[in-house]
Amino acid sequence: MTDASKQSVADDGLTALLRRSPPANPEAERALLGALLTNNKAYERVSDFLVAAHFADPLHGRIFEAIARRIDRGMLADPITMRAEFEHSGLLDEVGGPQYLGQLLMAMVGIVNAGDYGRAIHDAWIRRQLIEIGENVVNNAYGARADLEGGDQIAAAEETLFKLATDKGQDGGFVTFERALTGALQVAEQAFQRTGDVSGLTSGLRDFDKKTGGLHPSDLLILAGRPAMGKTALATKVAFSAAQALMREAEDKGTKPRGAVAIFSLEMSSEQLATRILSEQAEVSGEKIRRGDIGQREFDRFVRVSRELSELPLHIDDTPAISLSAMRTRCRRLARTKGLSLVVVDYLQLMRPAIGTKPESRVLEISMITQGLKAIAKELSVPVIALSQLSRQVESREDKRPMLSDLRESGSIEQDADAVMFVYRDEYYLQQRMPKDSAYESMDKYQVAMEEWQRKMALVHNKAELILEKQRHGPTGTISLFFEGEFTRFGDLDTVHDV
């Protein structure tokens, strides 16, 4: 075949492609409308997923909308009642007037098939949407959206596909109370069979698990605190402990872990986060690791522990300023390939809302992000822990323990979260108030002040508080924790010891 012949074939193929009509099923549209006009009960078979916009023929969509409007009002929608409405509106003038209703009745095959007709119409609509999405992807790639870089275009396409997949109207609906009771009974059975009163995924913190029952699917938990309080260290501790629990469970059953733990680290790199976990587990100071100031024995322990930890189902994504749509896509992908049991986000103020959205204010932007995180938790049925910064107004108070009002953009965060908790270390603030001899008239007064400061420091040394300020499913209160600054390590605080 010559080059000219090949080009001719290619041109013919392109012409045929361009001449193809978008997917549509006018026969199903007419048959459904005829069924609805014959018996309004047919509407119940399609009302939960079909809307006027799904019809390929706009006229059929408007007829469907008019019929649905009368049925929803409890009124009869048959050829006689609809004839009067259409004569007044002139809707059917372009197809010969109200006589068109007779053609719809003739197209009706059977009322019992109404659901099938509706699904055929809906399927054709989905295919048309996919074609439109594909065209937008091609046009944007050619430069129609010069403001979007290649990576952002991928995220925008994924977001559009996600909306089409979730908003298509076929999911959701009512669940019978019997089914809901079965789910509640399963959760209670899991709590009964497990030790330690933990029905959810363990956090690795004994007292926290006792108060909350662990980390539960579909919950959005906000962990907030001022800088240097240890938010990242505490969240990393929880993520690591959850991954360990999943690994132990898999080893006991002789299977692969049923899910993974995903950490979205927007502030620290994956290497920095891995170094922090290694420092904690190998008990080698992270500062010494960075400086290379460790001996051979410490380095060998560091390497040995890293090999042990490499098998954990722990995944870190350190994409800076990741968008909500990209995060959702990556969570769905991980859930599909490895399973997903926990998501940790550090931290939500560094996130961007979904690609293509332009919130009018920062408060609205944070609201969109928290609502999106809650949607991820519900869709994938996993707990999501999102870290959050606190406003500076904490520093102006004598008692610097955080409150709900200290949350930045607090209204939306507090509203969407199932639990809000604050990490607080009195030792950090007390350390800054160490007496200086220049502030006292005599050394005796300075010595008295120094001794009092040392006494207070001894009381709060290596201690932290996890303030559970809101919990939708249980009690609130303060949980005492152990904090070891050298390894940035949190743990249980033992206040009672066996003699």
Short mmCIF file of C-alpha atoms in Angstrom, two decimals:
data_model
loop_
_atom_site.label_atom_id
_atom_site.label_comp_id
_atom_site.label_asym_id
_atom_site.label_seq_id
_atom_site.Cartn_x
_atom_site.Cartn_y
_atom_site.Cartn_z
CA MET A 1 0.00 0.00 0.00
CA THR A 2 1.40 3.39 -0.99
CA ASP A 3 1.80 6.31 1.38
CA ALA A 4 -1.04 8.08 -0.42
CA SER A 5 -3.31 5.06 0.07
CA LYS A 6 -2.44 4.86 3.75
CA GLN A 7 -3.20 8.55 4.15
CA SER A 8 -6.54 8.09 2.36
CA VAL A 9 -7.49 5.22 4.68
CA ALA A 10 -6.50 7.29 7.72
CA ASP A 11 -8.56 10.24 6.48
CA ASP A 12 -11.57 8.00 5.88
CA GLY A 13 -11.22 6.57 9.40
CA LEU A 14 -11.06 10.06 10.92
CA THR A 15 -14.08 11.19 8.89
CA ALA A 16 -16.05 8.15 10.05
CA LEU A 17 -15.03 8.89 13.64
CA LEU A 18 -16.18 12.48 13.42
CA ARG A 19 -19.50 11.44 11.85
CA ARG A 20 -20.41 9.09 14.69
CA SER A 21 -23.45 10.16 16.65
CA PRO A 22 -23.24 10.43 20.44
CA PRO A 23 -24.76 7.43 22.25
CA ALA A 24 -28.53 7.77 22.64
CA ASN A 25 -31.55 5.51 22.93
CA PRO A 26 -34.60 7.43 21.67
CA GLU A 27 -36.70 4.23 21.57
CA ALA A 28 -36.11 3.66 25.29
CA GLU A 29 -36.90 7.32 26.00
CA ARG A 30 -40.24 7.15 24.18
CA ALA A 31 -41.08 3.77 25.73
CA LEU A 32 -40.38 5.05 29.24
CA LEU A 33 -42.46 8.18 28.78
CA GLY A 34 -45.31 6.06 27.42
CA ALA A 35 -45.08 3.76 30.45
CA LEU A 36 -45.16 6.74 32.83
CA LEU A 37 -48.24 8.20 31.16
CA THR A 38 -49.96 4.80 31.26
CA ASN A 39 -49.22 4.09 34.92
CA ASN A 40 -47.63 6.62 37.25
CA LYS A 41 -46.34 3.82 39.52
CA ALA A 42 -43.69 3.16 36.88
CA TYR A 43 -42.06 6.38 38.10
CA GLU A 44 -41.02 4.61 41.31
CA ARG A 45 -38.76 2.33 39.26
CA VAL A 46 -36.64 5.21 37.92
CA SER A 47 -37.10 8.18 40.27
CA ASP A 48 -34.07 7.35 42.42
CA PHE A 49 -31.52 7.60 39.59
CA LEU A 50 -33.03 9.27 36.52
CA VAL A 51 -33.45 13.02 35.93
CA ALA A 52 -34.43 15.11 32.94
CA ALA A 53 -30.81 15.92 32.04
CA HIS A 54 -30.14 12.23 31.33
CA PHE A 55 -32.37 12.24 28.22
CA ALA A 56 -30.57 12.70 24.91
CA ASP A 57 -33.61 14.41 23.39
CA PRO A 58 -34.16 17.68 25.31
CA LEU A 59 -37.89 17.53 24.51
CA HIS A 60 -38.15 14.11 26.15
CA GLY A 61 -36.31 15.48 29.14
CA ARG A 62 -38.79 18.34 29.53
CA ILE A 63 -41.74 15.94 29.17
CA PHE A 64 -40.20 13.67 31.84
CA GLU A 65 -39.67 16.69 34.11
CA ALA A 66 -43.29 17.79 33.71
CA ILE A 67 -44.60 14.29 34.44
CA ALA A 68 -42.31 13.92 37.47
CA ARG A 69 -43.36 17.31 38.82
CA ARG A 70 -47.05 16.34 38.84
CA ILE A 71 -46.37 12.91 40.36
CA ASP A 72 -44.17 14.42 43.11
CA ARG A 73 -47.06 16.74 43.99
CA GLY A 74 -49.39 13.78 44.34
CA MET A 75 -51.28 14.66 41.15
CA LEU A 76 -52.24 12.39 38.27
CA ALA A 77 -50.04 12.59 35.17
CA ASP A 78 -51.85 10.94 32.25
CA PRO A 79 -52.47 11.96 28.60
CA ILE A 80 -55.55 13.98 29.56
CA THR A 81 -54.01 16.02 32.41
CA MET A 82 -50.70 16.47 30.59
CA ARG A 83 -52.47 17.53 27.37
CA ALA A 84 -53.89 20.62 29.07
CA GLU A 85 -50.48 21.54 30.50
CA PHE A 86 -48.65 21.07 27.21
CA GLU A 87 -51.29 23.02 25.23
CA HIS A 88 -50.84 25.94 27.60
CA SER A 89 -47.03 25.84 27.56
CA GLY A 90 -46.66 25.07 23.85
CA LEU A 91 -43.95 22.55 24.70
CA LEU A 92 -45.05 20.04 22.05
CA ASP A 93 -45.70 22.51 19.23
CA GLU A 94 -42.47 21.57 17.46
CA VAL A 95 -43.49 17.89 17.24
CA GLY A 96 -47.09 18.34 16.19
CA GLY A 97 -48.72 19.36 19.45
CA PRO A 98 -50.34 17.22 22.18
CA GLN A 99 -50.96 14.48 19.62
CA TYR A 100 -47.35 13.49 20.27
CA LEU A 101 -48.52 11.99 23.57
CA GLY A 102 -50.42 9.38 21.53
CA GLN A 103 -47.17 8.42 19.78
CA LEU A 104 -45.52 7.96 23.18
CA LEU A 105 -48.33 5.68 24.30
CA MET A 106 -47.91 3.61 21.13
CA ALA A 107 -44.15 3.28 21.86
CA MET A 108 -44.81 1.78 25.31
CA VAL A 109 -43.95 -1.94 25.43
CA GLY A 110 -44.70 -2.72 29.07
CA ILE A 111 -44.84 -1.00 32.43
CA VAL A 112 -42.73 -3.71 34.09
CA ASN A 113 -39.87 -2.78 31.75
CA ALA A 114 -39.75 0.85 32.93
CA GLY A 115 -36.67 0.23 35.09
CA ASP A 116 -34.80 -1.29 32.15
CA TYR A 117 -35.74 1.64 29.92
CA GLY A 118 -34.50 4.08 32.57
CA ARG A 119 -31.17 2.27 32.96
CA ALA A 120 -30.67 2.22 29.19
CA ILE A 121 -31.26 6.00 29.07
CA HIS A 122 -28.91 6.53 32.00
CA ASP A 123 -26.20 4.34 30.46
CA ALA A 124 -26.31 6.33 27.22
CA TRP A 125 -25.97 9.55 29.28
CA ILE A 126 -22.88 8.18 31.06
CA ARG A 127 -21.31 7.36 27.71
CA ARG A 128 -22.01 10.87 26.42
CA GLN A 129 -20.42 12.31 29.57
CA LEU A 130 -17.32 10.14 29.05
CA ILE A 131 -17.03 11.42 25.48
CA GLU A 132 -17.28 15.00 26.73
CA ILE A 133 -14.64 14.37 29.39
CA GLY A 134 -12.35 12.83 26.80
CA GLU A 135 -12.80 15.83 24.49
CA ASN A 136 -11.97 18.21 27.35
CA VAL A 137 -8.86 16.22 28.22
CA VAL A 138 -7.66 16.40 24.60
CA ASN A 139 -8.48 20.12 24.27
CA ASN A 140 -6.78 21.00 27.56
CA ALA A 141 -3.71 19.01 26.55
CA TYR A 142 -3.56 21.06 23.34
CA GLY A 143 -3.55 24.23 25.42
CA ALA A 144 -7.20 25.23 25.89
CA ARG A 145 -6.46 25.61 29.61
CA ALA A 146 -3.02 27.21 29.60
CA ASP A 147 -3.37 27.94 33.32
CA LEU A 148 -3.25 24.21 34.12
CA GLU A 149 0.03 22.33 34.10
CA GLY A 150 0.12 18.71 32.94
CA GLY A 151 -0.12 17.31 36.46
CA ASP A 152 -3.06 19.57 37.28
CA GLN A 153 -4.83 18.46 34.09
CA ILE A 154 -4.50 14.84 35.22
CA ALA A 155 -5.94 15.76 38.62
CA ALA A 156 -8.79 17.71 36.98
CA ALA A 157 -9.63 14.76 34.71
CA GLU A 158 -9.55 12.37 37.67
CA GLU A 159 -11.81 14.71 39.64
CA THR A 160 -14.33 14.86 36.79
CA LEU A 161 -14.32 11.08 36.40
CA PHE A 162 -14.71 10.68 40.16
CA LYS A 163 -17.75 12.96 40.17
CA LEU A 164 -19.27 11.03 37.29
CA ALA A 165 -18.65 7.74 39.11
CA THR A 166 -20.10 8.90 42.44
CA ASP A 167 -22.82 11.33 41.39
CA LYS A 168 -24.43 9.12 38.76
CA GLY A 169 -27.43 8.63 41.01
CA GLN A 170 -27.38 4.85 41.35
CA ASP A 171 -25.60 4.58 44.68
CA GLY A 172 -26.96 5.24 48.13
CA GLY A 173 -30.61 5.15 49.03
CA PHE A 174 -32.37 3.88 52.12
CA VAL A 175 -31.03 1.01 54.20
CA THR A 176 -33.55 -1.06 56.14
CA PHE A 177 -33.28 -0.82 59.91
CA GLU A 178 -32.74 -4.58 60.00
CA ARG A 179 -29.61 -4.19 57.86
CA ALA A 180 -28.39 -1.26 59.98
CA LEU A 181 -28.87 -3.34 63.13
CA THR A 182 -26.85 -6.17 61.60
CA GLY A 183 -23.95 -3.78 60.98
CA ALA A 184 -24.15 -2.42 64.54
CA LEU A 185 -24.19 -5.96 65.93
CA GLN A 186 -21.07 -6.86 63.93
CA VAL A 187 -19.21 -3.88 65.42
CA ALA A 188 -20.28 -4.87 68.94
CA GLU A 189 -19.21 -8.48 68.29
CA GLN A 190 -15.77 -7.32 67.18
CA ALA A 191 -15.37 -5.28 70.37
CA PHE A 192 -16.50 -8.27 72.45
CA GLN A 193 -14.04 -10.67 70.82
CA ARG A 194 -11.06 -8.34 70.97
CA THR A 195 -9.11 -7.69 74.12
CA GLY A 196 -8.71 -4.21 75.54
CA ASP A 197 -12.20 -2.98 74.58
CA VAL A 198 -10.93 -1.90 71.14
CA SER A 199 -13.45 -2.39 68.35
CA GLY A 200 -11.61 -0.20 65.84
CA LEU A 201 -8.02 -0.02 64.69
CA THR A 202 -5.60 0.46 67.58
CA SER A 203 -3.80 3.78 67.97
CA GLY A 204 -0.98 2.27 70.02
CA LEU A 205 -2.03 4.46 72.96
CA ARG A 206 -3.71 2.45 75.70
CA ASP A 207 -5.72 5.19 77.39
CA PHE A 208 -6.85 6.73 74.12
CA ASP A 209 -8.12 3.35 72.89
CA LYS A 210 -10.01 2.84 76.15
CA LYS A 211 -11.80 6.17 75.81
CA THR A 212 -12.58 5.90 72.10
CA GLY A 213 -12.56 2.16 71.34
CA GLY A 214 -9.80 2.76 68.79
CA LEU A 215 -9.96 4.33 65.34
CA HIS A 216 -13.28 3.65 63.64
CA PRO A 217 -14.15 3.49 59.92
CA SER A 218 -15.76 6.59 58.37
CA ASP A 219 -14.59 8.87 61.21
CA LEU A 220 -12.76 12.16 60.62
CA LEU A 221 -10.48 12.96 63.56
CA ILE A 222 -8.79 16.35 63.89
CA LEU A 223 -5.50 16.49 65.83
CA ALA A 224 -4.53 20.10 66.49
CA GLY A 225 -1.83 21.94 68.37
CA ARG A 226 0.56 24.85 68.30
CA PRO A 227 3.99 24.43 66.65
CA ALA A 228 6.48 22.30 68.62
CA MET A 229 3.74 20.51 70.56
CA GLY A 230 4.42 17.25 68.70
CA LYS A 231 1.44 16.91 66.35
CA THR A 232 3.43 15.14 63.64
CA ALA A 233 5.22 12.91 66.15
CA LEU A 234 1.92 11.83 67.72
CA ALA A 235 0.23 11.23 64.36
CA THR A 236 3.26 9.25 63.18
CA LYS A 237 3.10 7.18 66.37
CA VAL A 238 -0.56 6.34 65.70
CA ALA A 239 0.08 5.53 62.02
CA PHE A 240 3.05 3.33 62.86
CA SER A 241 1.19 1.48 65.63
CA ALA A 242 -1.77 0.86 63.31
CA ALA A 243 0.57 -0.53 60.62
CA GLN A 244 2.19 -2.78 63.23
CA ALA A 245 -1.22 -4.06 64.35
CA LEU A 246 -2.20 -4.83 60.76
CA MET A 247 1.10 -6.68 60.25
CA ARG A 248 0.71 -8.74 63.44
CA GLU A 249 -2.85 -9.65 62.51
CA ALA A 250 -1.69 -10.80 59.07
CA GLU A 251 1.16 -12.86 60.53
CA ASP A 252 -1.22 -14.58 62.98
CA LYS A 253 -3.54 -15.50 60.12
CA GLY A 254 -0.74 -16.34 57.69
CA THR A 255 -2.08 -13.84 55.15
CA LYS A 256 -1.19 -10.46 53.72
CA PRO A 257 -2.22 -7.34 55.69
CA ARG A 258 -5.90 -6.57 55.09
CA GLY A 259 -5.09 -2.91 54.57
CA ALA A 260 -2.38 -0.27 54.52
CA VAL A 261 -1.79 3.00 56.33
CA ALA A 262 -1.41 6.10 54.14
CA ILE A 263 0.41 9.20 55.37
CA PHE A 264 0.13 12.39 53.33
CA SER A 265 3.04 14.47 54.58
CA LEU A 266 2.67 17.96 53.10
CA GLU A 267 5.25 19.54 55.39
CA MET A 268 8.01 16.95 55.80
CA SER A 269 9.64 14.81 53.11
CA SER A 270 9.20 11.05 53.15
CA GLU A 271 12.88 10.68 54.14
CA GLN A 272 12.45 13.03 57.10
CA LEU A 273 9.37 11.17 58.26
CA ALA A 274 11.09 7.79 57.87
CA THR A 275 14.08 9.10 59.83
CA ARG A 276 11.77 10.18 62.65
CA ILE A 277 10.17 6.72 62.84
CA LEU A 278 13.60 5.03 62.74
CA SER A 279 14.89 7.36 65.44
CA GLU A 280 12.00 6.43 67.69
CA GLN A 281 12.21 2.68 67.14
CA ALA A 282 16.02 2.39 67.18
CA GLU A 283 16.31 4.87 70.07
CA VAL A 284 18.91 6.86 68.20
CA SER A 285 18.58 10.64 68.34
CA GLY A 286 17.35 12.10 65.06
CA GLU A 287 19.65 15.08 65.57
CA LYS A 288 22.66 12.76 65.83
CA ILE A 289 21.55 10.88 62.73
CA ARG A 290 21.43 14.11 60.72
CA ARG A 291 24.89 15.15 61.93
CA GLY A 292 26.36 11.67 61.48
CA ASP A 293 27.34 11.76 65.15
CA ILE A 294 26.62 8.08 65.91
CA GLY A 295 28.84 5.12 66.71
CA GLN A 296 29.08 1.81 64.88
CA ARG A 297 26.80 0.06 67.40
CA GLU A 298 24.08 2.70 67.01
CA PHE A 299 24.39 2.60 63.21
CA ASP A 300 24.10 -1.21 63.17
CA ARG A 301 20.96 -0.97 65.34
CA PHE A 302 19.63 1.70 62.99
CA VAL A 303 20.11 -0.57 59.95
CA ARG A 304 18.65 -3.65 61.70
CA VAL A 305 15.51 -1.80 62.76
CA SER A 306 15.09 -0.31 59.27
CA ARG A 307 15.04 -3.83 57.78
CA GLU A 308 12.38 -4.90 60.28
CA LEU A 309 10.23 -1.87 59.52
CA SER A 310 10.50 -2.16 55.74
CA GLU A 311 7.82 -4.89 55.72
CA LEU A 312 5.19 -2.70 57.38
CA PRO A 313 2.12 -1.74 55.26
CA LEU A 314 2.96 1.96 55.56
CA HIS A 315 2.86 4.30 52.55
CA ILE A 316 4.03 7.93 52.53
CA ASP A 317 3.05 10.57 49.98
CA ASP A 318 5.02 13.80 50.40
CA THR A 319 3.48 15.77 47.52
CA PRO A 320 3.46 19.42 48.66
CA ALA A 321 0.16 21.34 48.48
CA ILE A 322 -1.68 18.24 47.22
CA SER A 323 -5.23 18.85 46.07
CA LEU A 324 -8.22 17.13 47.60
CA SER A 325 -9.07 15.45 44.29
CA ALA A 326 -5.54 14.05 43.89
CA MET A 327 -5.55 12.76 47.47
CA ARG A 328 -8.91 11.09 46.96
CA THR A 329 -7.73 9.44 43.74
CA ARG A 330 -4.56 8.11 45.39
CA CYS A 331 -6.51 6.79 48.37
CA ARG A 332 -8.93 4.99 46.07
CA ARG A 333 -6.03 3.53 44.09
CA LEU A 334 -4.29 2.30 47.25
CA ALA A 335 -7.56 0.86 48.56
CA ARG A 336 -8.02 -1.02 45.31
CA THR A 337 -4.46 -2.40 45.09
CA LYS A 338 -3.34 -2.89 48.71
CA GLY A 339 -6.37 -2.23 50.83
CA LEU A 340 -6.66 0.84 53.05
CA SER A 341 -7.19 0.96 56.82
CA LEU A 342 -6.10 4.46 57.90
CA VAL A 343 -5.32 7.84 56.33
CA VAL A 344 -3.20 10.52 58.07
CA VAL A 345 -2.96 14.07 56.65
CA ASP A 346 -0.22 16.41 57.90
CA TYR A 347 -1.67 19.00 57.75
CA LEU A 348 -4.97 20.22 56.28
CA GLN A 349 -4.11 23.96 56.03
CA LEU A 350 -1.41 23.03 53.48
CA MET A 351 -3.91 21.24 51.21
CA ARG A 352 -5.66 22.69 48.17
CA PRO A 353 -9.35 22.18 47.40
CA ALA A 354 -10.45 20.17 44.39
CA ILE A 355 -8.98 21.22 41.04
CA GLY A 356 -11.21 23.70 39.26
CA THR A 357 -12.86 25.12 42.39
CA LYS A 358 -12.23 28.72 43.46
CA PRO A 359 -13.52 29.32 47.00
CA GLU A 360 -14.41 32.91 47.83
CA SER A 361 -12.64 32.87 51.20
CA ARG A 362 -10.13 30.90 53.22
CA VAL A 363 -12.87 29.75 55.58
CA LEU A 364 -14.88 28.34 52.66
CA GLU A 365 -11.74 26.70 51.28
CA ILE A 366 -11.02 24.92 54.58
CA SER A 367 -14.67 23.93 54.79
CA MET A 368 -14.44 22.29 51.34
CA ILE A 369 -11.28 20.44 52.40
CA THR A 370 -12.72 19.11 55.68
CA GLN A 371 -15.94 18.06 53.95
CA GLY A 372 -13.84 16.31 51.30
CA LEU A 373 -11.79 14.48 53.93
CA LYS A 374 -14.98 13.36 55.65
CA ALA A 375 -16.28 12.16 52.28
CA ILE A 376 -13.09 10.12 51.77
CA ALA A 377 -13.54 8.55 55.21
CA LYS A 378 -17.14 7.57 54.42
CA GLU A 379 -16.57 6.41 50.86
CA LEU A 380 -13.57 4.19 51.69
CA SER A 381 -14.85 3.30 55.17
CA VAL A 382 -11.57 4.20 56.89
CA PRO A 383 -10.65 6.56 59.73
CA VAL A 384 -8.98 9.78 58.57
CA ILE A 385 -6.75 11.73 60.96
CA ALA A 386 -6.09 15.30 59.81
CA LEU A 387 -3.64 17.53 61.61
CA SER A 388 -4.49 21.20 62.04
CA GLN A 389 -2.76 24.36 63.16
CA LEU A 390 -4.09 26.52 65.96
CA SER A 391 -4.41 30.30 65.94
CA ARG A 392 -1.92 32.49 67.84
CA GLN A 393 -4.55 33.57 70.35
CA VAL A 394 -3.49 30.58 72.47
CA GLU A 395 -0.22 32.36 73.27
CA SER A 396 -2.00 35.40 74.71
CA ARG A 397 -3.72 33.44 77.48
CA GLU A 398 -2.28 32.53 80.85
CA ASP A 399 -3.55 28.96 80.51
CA LYS A 400 -2.36 27.92 77.08
CA ARG A 401 -4.37 24.72 76.85
CA PRO A 402 -6.21 24.85 73.51
CA MET A 403 -9.96 25.16 73.07
CA LEU A 404 -12.24 24.52 70.10
CA SER A 405 -12.38 28.26 69.35
CA ASP A 406 -8.58 28.21 68.82
CA LEU A 407 -8.91 26.15 65.66
CA ARG A 408 -8.15 28.15 62.55
CA GLU A 409 -11.37 28.43 60.55
CA SER A 410 -12.81 26.60 63.57
CA GLY A 411 -16.46 26.52 62.52
CA SER A 412 -16.10 24.23 59.52
CA ILE A 413 -13.44 22.01 61.11
CA GLU A 414 -15.39 21.50 64.32
CA GLN A 415 -18.63 20.86 62.44
CA ASP A 416 -17.28 18.21 60.04
CA ALA A 417 -15.08 16.32 62.52
CA ASP A 418 -16.27 13.31 64.48
CA ALA A 419 -13.55 13.96 67.06
CA VAL A 420 -11.35 16.95 67.83
CA MET A 421 -8.28 16.55 70.03
CA PHE A 422 -5.43 18.81 71.05
CA VAL A 423 -1.88 17.86 71.96
CA TYR A 424 -0.42 20.05 74.70
CA ARG A 425 2.90 20.02 76.59
CA ASP A 426 3.19 22.27 79.62
CA GLU A 427 6.92 21.55 79.72
CA TYR A 428 7.43 23.48 76.46
CA TYR A 429 5.92 26.71 77.81
CA LEU A 430 7.43 26.34 81.28
CA GLN A 431 10.88 25.88 79.75
CA GLN A 432 10.58 29.31 78.16
CA ARG A 433 9.93 30.86 81.58
CA MET A 434 13.23 29.80 83.15
CA PRO A 435 14.31 32.54 85.59
CA LYS A 436 17.20 34.82 84.60
CA ASP A 437 19.49 36.19 87.30
CA SER A 438 19.39 39.65 85.73
CA ALA A 439 15.67 39.91 86.54
CA TYR A 440 16.18 39.63 90.32
CA GLU A 441 17.55 42.07 92.88
CA SER A 442 19.62 39.46 94.69
CA MET A 443 21.00 36.00 94.11
CA ASP A 444 18.89 34.69 96.99
CA LYS A 445 15.65 35.68 95.26
CA TYR A 446 16.96 34.29 92.00
CA GLN A 447 17.83 31.01 93.72
CA VAL A 448 14.35 30.73 95.25
CA ALA A 449 12.75 31.37 91.86
CA MET A 450 15.05 28.86 90.19
CA GLU A 451 14.22 26.15 92.73
CA GLU A 452 10.48 26.78 92.28
CA TRP A 453 10.90 26.60 88.50
CA GLN A 454 12.85 23.36 88.78
CA ARG A 455 10.14 21.90 91.03
CA LYS A 456 7.45 22.73 88.45
CA MET A 457 9.63 21.38 85.63
CA ALA A 458 10.03 18.08 87.48
CA LEU A 459 6.24 17.73 87.70
CA VAL A 460 5.74 18.13 83.94
CA HIS A 461 8.97 16.57 82.65
CA ASN A 462 8.34 14.04 79.84
CA LYS A 463 4.58 14.55 80.16
CA ALA A 464 2.03 15.57 77.54
CA GLU A 465 -1.72 15.90 77.40
CA LEU A 466 -4.07 14.73 74.67
CA ILE A 467 -7.20 16.80 75.21
CA LEU A 468 -10.21 15.07 73.66
CA GLU A 469 -12.43 18.12 73.32
CA LYS A 470 -15.11 16.63 71.06
CA GLN A 471 -16.11 13.05 70.42
CA ARG A 472 -19.34 12.35 68.59
CA HIS A 473 -19.54 8.74 69.74
CA GLY A 474 -18.21 8.85 73.29
CA PRO A 475 -16.92 10.83 76.27
CA THR A 476 -14.45 13.70 76.23
CA GLY A 477 -11.61 14.35 78.62
CA THR A 478 -7.85 14.64 78.99
CA ILE A 479 -5.49 11.71 78.38
CA SER A 480 -2.02 11.85 79.94
CA LEU A 481 0.83 10.73 77.68
CA PHE A 482 4.57 10.15 77.99
CA PHE A 483 6.77 12.26 75.72
CA GLU A 484 10.47 11.73 75.17
CA GLY A 485 11.89 14.77 73.42
CA GLU A 486 15.21 13.20 72.40
CA PHE A 487 13.45 10.72 70.11
CA THR A 488 10.25 12.81 69.64
CA ARG A 489 8.42 9.77 70.97
CA PHE A 490 4.96 9.53 72.53
CA GLY A 491 3.75 6.61 74.62
CA ASP A 492 1.53 5.58 77.50
CA LEU A 493 2.12 7.31 80.81
CA ASP A 494 2.29 4.91 83.76
CA THR A 495 1.29 6.75 86.94
CA VAL A 496 0.90 3.61 89.07
CA HIS A 497 3.72 1.11 89.42
CA ASP A 498 3.87 -2.30 91.01
CA VAL A 499 6.00 -2.37 94.14
#
